[in-house]
Amino acid sequence: MEQAKCNDGIITRTHETPLHLGGQGVKLREGARITQDLQPQELESLVNPTRQRGLEFEIVVSHYNEDLTWLKQHSAECCVYSKGGEKNAPEPSLKYTPLPNIGREGHTFLNHIVNQYDSLAEVTLFVQGRIDDHVDMTLAEMKAKAMTTVPGQVTTYPFRELELFEYWEGIPWDKYPCWKRWSSMATQKMSETPLELFQKYISESNRTPVSIGFAPGAIFAVRKETIKRHSKAFYERLLQKMFLGEMAHVNPETGHYMERFWLAMFNPDEYVQWDESDVSEAERNKDGQLAKGRWYRTPMGSAVDLGAVRRGEEIDSPMSPISPVTRSSSTPDSSETELSMMTDDEILEPKTEG
C-alpha cells in the first residue's frame, strides 16, 4: 500500500483504487472522490483526517511538477500538496497530499489554512514548488528568518522586492507585454472586480485603497496568531469565492488577485495605502521591506519584467537612489520555457512575475 502524507495525516491508496488527479477529480478510495466542487470540510475528512498538533514550524508547498529535491533536508517539516497527478508525483522519499488541479497556489494555501486551522504550526512558510526564480536564500536560511517572525509580521524574502498593485478595476494585461505568458493562457474570468473582492472578502469595508504591496510569487512566512486574526469562516468564504464553484479552474483570474492580496489581508496597517499621503517617510520598514507606498511598480509597456532586485542592501528600483544590481535579461526565464512545453490543462501555477 502506498501512502501520501501531510505530516501525520495519511492518505492510503491501493492498486485496486488508484489515485486519479486529472480534470475529472481525485479518487481516494471507493466512493470517496474529490471534485472541483468539493467543500472544505469534505476535503478535510477525505484528505487529512488526522494531524499532529503543536508543530513549531512547517513548510507548506504548492507543487505541480517541479523538482523538489531542494526540500530533502527539511522533508520532515514539509506539508506538500501536489496537483500534478501520479505522473508528476514528488520523489518517493517526500510524502504529499494530492489536490485537484485548480486555483494556482492561492487555492493550495487557503485549503491548508481552512483544513488545518485548529492545528496550524506556530510558524508557517508558504512556498511554491520552485522558488529560485524569486528567492536567493537556502531553505535553512529561509527557516531561520521565518522563525524570527512575530505576530502581525509577514516575512518575505529577497531577491524579489515587494511590488505594488493598484488596478482595482482589473489587471490591464494588454498593456504589459512582459505578462503575456499569463494573459495568453486559458483563464476563468471573474465577474467581480479586484476592488469588489477586496472590499467584500479581504478588508470587509467599503474603502478603496490607492494601492497595496505584495510579494511576487506568494512566498512568505507568518505566525498562526496572524492567520487567526481572521476566523476559519472568513477563510472558508474566501476559498469558496475565489477558487471553488465557477472559479474552480486551472488558471482562474482570482489566482492572480489572491497573490496580490495576501500581505494586505494579514497586515493592512503595513501593506495597504489608503490615500495618496499614506506613504512612509523611510524607504524601508522595520522588516527591511520596501515601506508603505514605496513598493516597486512594473513599468507599463515593458517587454521583460524582472521586478526590483535586492541583494544585501542594494536594490534596483526607481524609488531608490542606491546603485542597482540587476539580473541579466539575456537568458530566458526557465519557467517560461517549461510553460511553453505544457498544455493549458496541465498548467497549475506558473511563477507569476507581475
Short mmCIF file of C-alpha atoms in Angstrom, two decimals:
data_model
loop_
_atom_site.label_atom_id
_atom_site.label_comp_id
_atom_site.label_asym_id
_atom_site.label_seq_id
_atom_site.Cartn_x
_atom_site.Cartn_y
_atom_site.Cartn_z
CA MET A 1 0.00 0.00 0.00
CA GLU A 2 1.32 3.45 -0.96
CA GLN A 3 0.93 6.47 1.23
CA ALA A 4 0.53 10.16 0.68
CA LYS A 5 1.25 12.14 3.81
CA CYS A 6 0.99 15.65 5.20
CA ASN A 7 2.85 15.30 8.49
CA ASP A 8 0.71 12.79 10.43
CA GLY A 9 -2.33 13.00 8.15
CA ILE A 10 -2.14 9.95 5.88
CA ILE A 11 -3.98 9.10 2.71
CA THR A 12 -3.73 5.48 1.65
CA ARG A 13 -4.34 4.13 -1.79
CA THR A 14 -4.22 0.65 -3.28
CA HIS A 15 -3.79 -0.68 -6.78
CA GLU A 16 -7.47 -1.56 -6.79
CA THR A 17 -8.45 2.06 -6.10
CA PRO A 18 -5.85 4.14 -7.95
CA LEU A 19 -5.47 7.85 -7.44
CA HIS A 20 -6.58 10.00 -10.36
CA LEU A 21 -5.70 13.69 -10.34
CA GLY A 22 -6.84 14.92 -13.71
CA GLY A 23 -9.62 17.36 -14.50
CA GLN A 24 -12.23 14.76 -13.53
CA GLY A 25 -11.30 14.82 -9.84
CA VAL A 26 -9.31 12.78 -7.36
CA LYS A 27 -10.36 9.29 -6.40
CA LEU A 28 -9.00 8.36 -2.99
CA ARG A 29 -10.99 5.25 -2.18
CA GLU A 30 -14.14 3.58 -3.42
CA GLY A 31 -16.97 6.08 -3.08
CA ALA A 32 -14.69 8.95 -1.99
CA ARG A 33 -13.95 11.41 -4.72
CA ILE A 34 -12.55 14.95 -4.73
CA THR A 35 -14.16 17.11 -7.38
CA GLN A 36 -13.86 20.76 -8.23
CA ASP A 37 -16.97 21.47 -6.15
CA LEU A 38 -15.75 19.69 -3.03
CA GLN A 39 -16.39 21.72 0.10
CA PRO A 40 -13.50 22.42 2.52
CA GLN A 41 -14.94 20.29 5.31
CA GLU A 42 -15.38 17.37 2.91
CA LEU A 43 -11.81 17.73 1.69
CA GLU A 44 -10.58 17.69 5.28
CA SER A 45 -12.32 14.42 6.04
CA LEU A 46 -11.04 12.74 2.88
CA VAL A 47 -7.51 14.09 2.63
CA ASN A 48 -6.22 14.74 6.11
CA PRO A 49 -8.34 13.07 8.80
CA THR A 50 -5.64 13.22 11.49
CA ARG A 51 -2.78 15.58 12.04
CA GLN A 52 -0.10 16.24 14.58
CA ARG A 53 -0.73 19.31 16.71
CA GLY A 54 1.81 21.61 18.31
CA LEU A 55 4.16 21.92 15.33
CA GLU A 56 6.72 24.66 15.77
CA PHE A 57 7.48 25.14 12.07
CA GLU A 58 6.01 23.90 8.81
CA ILE A 59 6.70 24.46 5.13
CA VAL A 60 3.55 24.38 3.01
CA VAL A 61 4.47 23.60 -0.59
CA SER A 62 2.23 24.12 -3.61
CA HIS A 63 3.51 21.62 -6.19
CA TYR A 64 2.70 20.64 -9.76
CA ASN A 65 5.68 19.02 -11.49
CA GLU A 66 8.66 20.87 -10.05
CA ASP A 67 11.78 19.06 -8.83
CA LEU A 68 11.51 19.09 -5.04
CA THR A 69 14.97 17.74 -4.20
CA TRP A 70 15.73 21.13 -2.65
CA LEU A 71 13.32 20.15 0.16
CA LYS A 72 15.02 16.84 1.08
CA GLN A 73 16.95 18.14 4.08
CA HIS A 74 13.71 19.53 5.53
CA SER A 75 11.28 16.85 4.36
CA ALA A 76 10.05 16.15 7.90
CA GLU A 77 8.90 19.77 8.15
CA CYS A 78 7.14 19.83 4.78
CA CYS A 79 3.46 19.62 4.01
CA VAL A 80 3.44 19.13 0.24
CA TYR A 81 0.24 19.48 -1.77
CA SER A 82 0.65 18.10 -5.28
CA LYS A 83 -1.70 18.86 -8.16
CA GLY A 84 0.18 17.17 -10.99
CA GLY A 85 -1.16 13.64 -10.72
CA GLU A 86 0.84 10.44 -10.30
CA LYS A 87 2.96 11.12 -13.38
CA ASN A 88 4.28 14.28 -11.69
CA ALA A 89 4.33 12.98 -8.13
CA PRO A 90 7.23 14.07 -5.90
CA GLU A 91 10.06 11.62 -5.34
CA PRO A 92 9.15 8.65 -3.11
CA SER A 93 11.03 9.98 -0.08
CA LEU A 94 8.82 13.06 0.04
CA LYS A 95 5.26 12.38 1.17
CA TYR A 96 2.47 14.53 -0.21
CA THR A 97 -1.23 15.22 -0.20
CA PRO A 98 -2.98 15.24 -3.61
CA LEU A 99 -5.30 18.08 -4.59
CA PRO A 100 -7.34 18.73 -7.72
CA ASN A 101 -5.54 20.79 -10.34
CA ILE A 102 -7.30 24.10 -9.74
CA GLY A 103 -6.65 27.55 -8.37
CA ARG A 104 -2.89 28.01 -8.54
CA GLU A 105 -1.04 28.42 -5.24
CA GLY A 106 -3.82 30.55 -3.75
CA HIS A 107 -6.17 27.58 -3.64
CA THR A 108 -3.44 25.42 -2.09
CA PHE A 109 -2.60 27.87 0.68
CA LEU A 110 -6.23 28.65 1.55
CA ASN A 111 -7.03 24.94 1.53
CA HIS A 112 -4.27 24.37 4.07
CA ILE A 113 -5.41 27.22 6.31
CA VAL A 114 -9.03 26.08 6.26
CA ASN A 115 -8.34 22.40 6.86
CA GLN A 116 -5.59 22.88 9.43
CA TYR A 117 -6.98 25.96 11.16
CA ASP A 118 -7.04 24.27 14.56
CA SER A 119 -3.62 22.65 14.17
CA LEU A 120 -1.55 25.31 12.42
CA ALA A 121 2.17 25.36 13.13
CA GLU A 122 3.49 28.21 15.24
CA VAL A 123 5.19 29.50 12.07
CA THR A 124 4.22 28.51 8.52
CA LEU A 125 6.38 29.17 5.47
CA PHE A 126 4.29 29.16 2.27
CA VAL A 127 6.19 28.40 -0.94
CA GLN A 128 5.67 27.19 -4.49
CA GLY A 129 7.38 24.12 -5.90
CA ARG A 130 10.09 26.29 -7.38
CA ILE A 131 11.40 29.37 -5.59
CA ASP A 132 14.85 30.09 -7.04
CA ASP A 133 13.33 32.46 -9.60
CA HIS A 134 12.24 34.70 -6.69
CA VAL A 135 14.48 33.89 -3.72
CA ASP A 136 18.26 33.66 -3.37
CA MET A 137 18.42 32.07 0.08
CA THR A 138 18.84 28.45 1.13
CA LEU A 139 15.89 26.74 2.76
CA ALA A 140 17.79 26.67 6.05
CA GLU A 141 18.28 30.44 5.81
CA MET A 142 14.62 30.91 4.98
CA LYS A 143 13.61 28.85 8.02
CA ALA A 144 15.93 30.83 10.29
CA LYS A 145 14.41 34.07 9.05
CA ALA A 146 10.87 32.69 9.34
CA MET A 147 11.45 31.75 12.97
CA THR A 148 12.12 35.41 13.81
CA THR A 149 8.61 36.32 12.64
CA VAL A 150 6.45 37.98 15.27
CA PRO A 151 2.65 38.22 15.43
CA GLY A 152 1.34 40.63 12.80
CA GLN A 153 4.51 40.45 10.72
CA VAL A 154 4.62 38.90 7.24
CA THR A 155 8.15 37.75 6.45
CA THR A 156 9.16 37.90 2.78
CA TYR A 157 12.41 37.01 1.06
CA PRO A 158 14.80 38.77 -1.34
CA PHE A 159 15.82 38.95 -4.12
CA ARG A 160 12.39 39.99 -5.41
CA GLU A 161 11.19 43.15 -3.69
CA LEU A 162 7.60 43.88 -2.71
CA GLU A 163 5.58 45.15 -5.64
CA LEU A 164 2.63 47.50 -5.98
CA PHE A 165 -0.91 46.65 -7.04
CA GLU A 166 -3.31 49.45 -7.95
CA TYR A 167 -5.53 48.07 -10.73
CA TRP A 168 -8.78 47.87 -8.83
CA GLU A 169 -10.98 47.58 -11.94
CA GLY A 170 -8.93 44.69 -13.33
CA ILE A 171 -5.39 43.96 -14.48
CA PRO A 172 -4.76 45.58 -17.91
CA TRP A 173 -2.87 42.60 -19.29
CA ASP A 174 -2.63 44.07 -22.79
CA LYS A 175 -0.54 46.98 -21.54
CA TYR A 176 2.14 44.69 -20.14
CA PRO A 177 3.86 42.54 -22.79
CA CYS A 178 6.02 41.10 -20.01
CA TRP A 179 2.92 39.39 -18.60
CA LYS A 180 1.91 37.81 -21.91
CA ARG A 181 2.59 34.30 -20.65
CA TRP A 182 -0.30 34.74 -18.23
CA SER A 183 -2.66 36.74 -20.44
CA SER A 184 -2.26 34.24 -23.30
CA MET A 185 -3.32 31.30 -21.13
CA ALA A 186 -6.86 30.00 -20.97
CA THR A 187 -8.32 31.86 -17.99
CA GLN A 188 -11.53 31.70 -16.00
CA LYS A 189 -12.66 35.31 -15.70
CA MET A 190 -14.18 36.68 -12.51
CA SER A 191 -17.30 38.81 -12.88
CA GLU A 192 -16.39 40.95 -9.87
CA THR A 193 -13.52 43.44 -9.93
CA PRO A 194 -10.47 43.20 -7.67
CA LEU A 195 -11.89 46.15 -5.71
CA GLU A 196 -15.22 44.41 -5.13
CA LEU A 197 -13.46 41.25 -4.00
CA PHE A 198 -11.06 43.16 -1.78
CA GLN A 199 -13.81 45.16 -0.12
CA LYS A 200 -16.13 42.22 0.44
CA TYR A 201 -13.74 39.37 1.25
CA ILE A 202 -10.41 40.88 2.37
CA SER A 203 -10.85 44.24 4.09
CA GLU A 204 -14.58 43.83 4.74
CA SER A 205 -15.04 47.59 4.34
CA ASN A 206 -16.17 49.98 1.61
CA ARG A 207 -12.90 51.90 1.50
CA THR A 208 -10.91 51.99 -1.75
CA PRO A 209 -7.13 51.75 -1.32
CA VAL A 210 -4.74 53.68 -3.52
CA SER A 211 -2.51 50.61 -3.66
CA ILE A 212 -1.38 47.53 -1.76
CA GLY A 213 2.00 45.84 -1.52
CA PHE A 214 2.53 42.19 -2.38
CA ALA A 215 5.26 39.55 -2.60
CA PRO A 216 5.56 38.28 -6.20
CA GLY A 217 5.30 34.51 -6.27
CA ALA A 218 3.43 34.43 -2.95
CA ILE A 219 6.41 33.27 -0.88
CA PHE A 220 6.06 34.35 2.73
CA ALA A 221 6.03 33.24 6.37
CA VAL A 222 3.51 34.09 9.10
CA ARG A 223 2.74 33.06 12.64
CA LYS A 224 -0.51 31.28 13.45
CA GLU A 225 -1.61 34.26 15.56
CA THR A 226 -1.52 36.37 12.41
CA ILE A 227 -3.53 33.84 10.43
CA LYS A 228 -6.03 33.60 13.26
CA ARG A 229 -6.73 37.30 13.23
CA HIS A 230 -9.42 36.09 10.85
CA SER A 231 -11.88 33.32 11.66
CA LYS A 232 -11.98 29.95 9.95
CA ALA A 233 -15.30 31.04 8.43
CA PHE A 234 -13.50 34.03 6.86
CA TYR A 235 -11.08 31.71 5.04
CA GLU A 236 -13.81 29.23 4.07
CA ARG A 237 -15.79 32.05 2.50
CA LEU A 238 -12.70 33.33 0.69
CA LEU A 239 -11.78 29.85 -0.59
CA GLN A 240 -15.29 29.28 -1.88
CA LYS A 241 -15.47 32.63 -3.66
CA MET A 242 -12.01 32.69 -5.17
CA PHE A 243 -11.39 29.08 -6.15
CA LEU A 244 -14.45 26.84 -5.96
CA GLY A 245 -17.72 26.75 -7.88
CA GLU A 246 -17.38 28.60 -11.19
CA MET A 247 -13.81 29.61 -10.32
CA ALA A 248 -12.60 26.01 -9.94
CA HIS A 249 -10.26 26.31 -12.91
CA VAL A 250 -6.60 25.58 -13.57
CA ASN A 251 -5.93 29.30 -14.09
CA PRO A 252 -8.67 31.44 -12.53
CA GLU A 253 -8.27 35.20 -12.68
CA THR A 254 -8.71 35.20 -8.92
CA GLY A 255 -5.43 33.32 -8.57
CA HIS A 256 -3.60 36.44 -9.73
CA TYR A 257 -5.68 38.60 -7.41
CA MET A 258 -5.06 36.41 -4.38
CA GLU A 259 -1.31 36.56 -4.96
CA ARG A 260 -1.65 40.31 -4.51
CA PHE A 261 -3.99 40.17 -1.51
CA TRP A 262 -2.07 38.01 0.99
CA LEU A 263 0.01 40.68 2.73
CA ALA A 264 -2.81 43.23 2.86
CA MET A 265 -5.09 40.57 4.33
CA PHE A 266 -2.66 39.67 7.13
CA ASN A 267 -1.42 43.18 7.95
CA PRO A 268 -3.40 46.05 6.38
CA ASP A 269 -1.65 48.65 8.54
CA GLU A 270 1.64 47.90 6.79
CA TYR A 271 0.58 46.81 3.30
CA VAL A 272 -2.45 48.94 2.41
CA GLN A 273 -2.01 52.53 1.23
CA TRP A 274 -5.38 54.13 1.84
CA ASP A 275 -4.71 57.59 0.37
CA GLU A 276 -2.03 59.47 -1.56
CA SER A 277 -0.48 60.92 1.60
CA ASP A 278 -0.26 57.50 3.25
CA VAL A 279 3.37 56.95 2.25
CA SER A 280 6.22 56.03 4.56
CA GLU A 281 8.93 58.64 5.03
CA ALA A 282 11.50 55.88 5.25
CA GLU A 283 12.36 53.79 2.21
CA ARG A 284 12.21 50.56 4.20
CA ASN A 285 10.11 49.33 7.08
CA LYS A 286 11.49 47.70 10.23
CA ASP A 287 11.45 44.31 8.50
CA GLY A 288 13.71 45.51 5.67
CA GLN A 289 10.94 45.50 3.05
CA LEU A 290 10.11 48.43 0.82
CA ALA A 291 7.89 50.54 3.06
CA LYS A 292 4.26 51.54 2.60
CA GLY A 293 3.59 53.31 -0.70
CA ARG A 294 7.19 52.77 -1.88
CA TRP A 295 6.62 49.39 -3.48
CA TYR A 296 8.01 48.63 -6.92
CA ARG A 297 5.74 49.45 -9.87
CA THR A 298 6.23 47.38 -13.03
CA PRO A 299 6.77 49.79 -15.96
CA MET A 300 3.86 49.76 -18.39
CA GLY A 301 4.84 48.52 -21.84
CA SER A 302 7.94 46.68 -20.63
CA ALA A 303 8.85 43.56 -22.57
CA VAL A 304 10.65 41.92 -19.65
CA ASP A 305 9.63 42.05 -16.00
CA LEU A 306 12.39 41.14 -13.59
CA GLY A 307 10.93 43.18 -10.76
CA ALA A 308 13.00 45.14 -8.28
CA VAL A 309 16.03 43.12 -7.28
CA ARG A 310 17.81 43.39 -3.96
CA ARG A 311 20.83 41.54 -2.65
CA GLY A 312 22.01 42.69 0.72
CA GLU A 313 21.14 46.38 0.93
CA GLU A 314 21.25 47.05 -2.80
CA ILE A 315 18.09 47.47 -4.83
CA ASP A 316 17.19 48.10 -8.44
CA SER A 317 14.14 50.32 -8.05
CA PRO A 318 13.03 53.69 -9.43
CA MET A 319 12.29 54.70 -5.83
CA SER A 320 15.83 54.16 -4.55
CA PRO A 321 18.99 56.23 -5.09
CA ILE A 322 21.15 53.17 -4.44
CA SER A 323 23.13 51.85 -7.39
CA PRO A 324 21.19 48.99 -8.97
CA VAL A 325 22.11 45.35 -9.00
CA THR A 326 20.15 43.76 -11.83
CA ARG A 327 19.54 40.29 -13.13
CA SER A 328 20.62 39.60 -16.68
CA SER A 329 17.79 39.75 -19.20
CA SER A 330 19.76 37.90 -21.86
CA THR A 331 18.84 34.46 -20.51
CA PRO A 332 15.22 33.35 -20.88
CA ASP A 333 13.41 32.54 -17.66
CA SER A 334 13.38 28.75 -17.40
CA SER A 335 9.81 28.81 -16.12
CA GLU A 336 8.76 30.38 -19.42
CA THR A 337 10.49 27.57 -21.33
CA GLU A 338 8.82 24.96 -19.16
CA LEU A 339 5.46 26.65 -19.63
CA SER A 340 5.74 26.58 -23.42
CA MET A 341 6.06 22.80 -23.28
CA MET A 342 2.84 22.36 -21.30
CA THR A 343 -0.74 22.35 -22.46
CA ASP A 344 -3.26 24.65 -20.80
CA ASP A 345 -4.89 21.87 -18.83
CA GLU A 346 -1.50 20.79 -17.47
CA ILE A 347 -0.53 24.22 -16.16
CA LEU A 348 -1.11 24.55 -12.46
CA GLU A 349 0.65 27.58 -11.06
CA PRO A 350 3.23 29.25 -13.26
CA LYS A 351 5.53 31.58 -11.35
CA THR A 352 3.89 34.97 -11.56
CA GLU A 353 6.21 37.90 -12.18
CA GLY A 354 3.75 40.73 -12.04
#
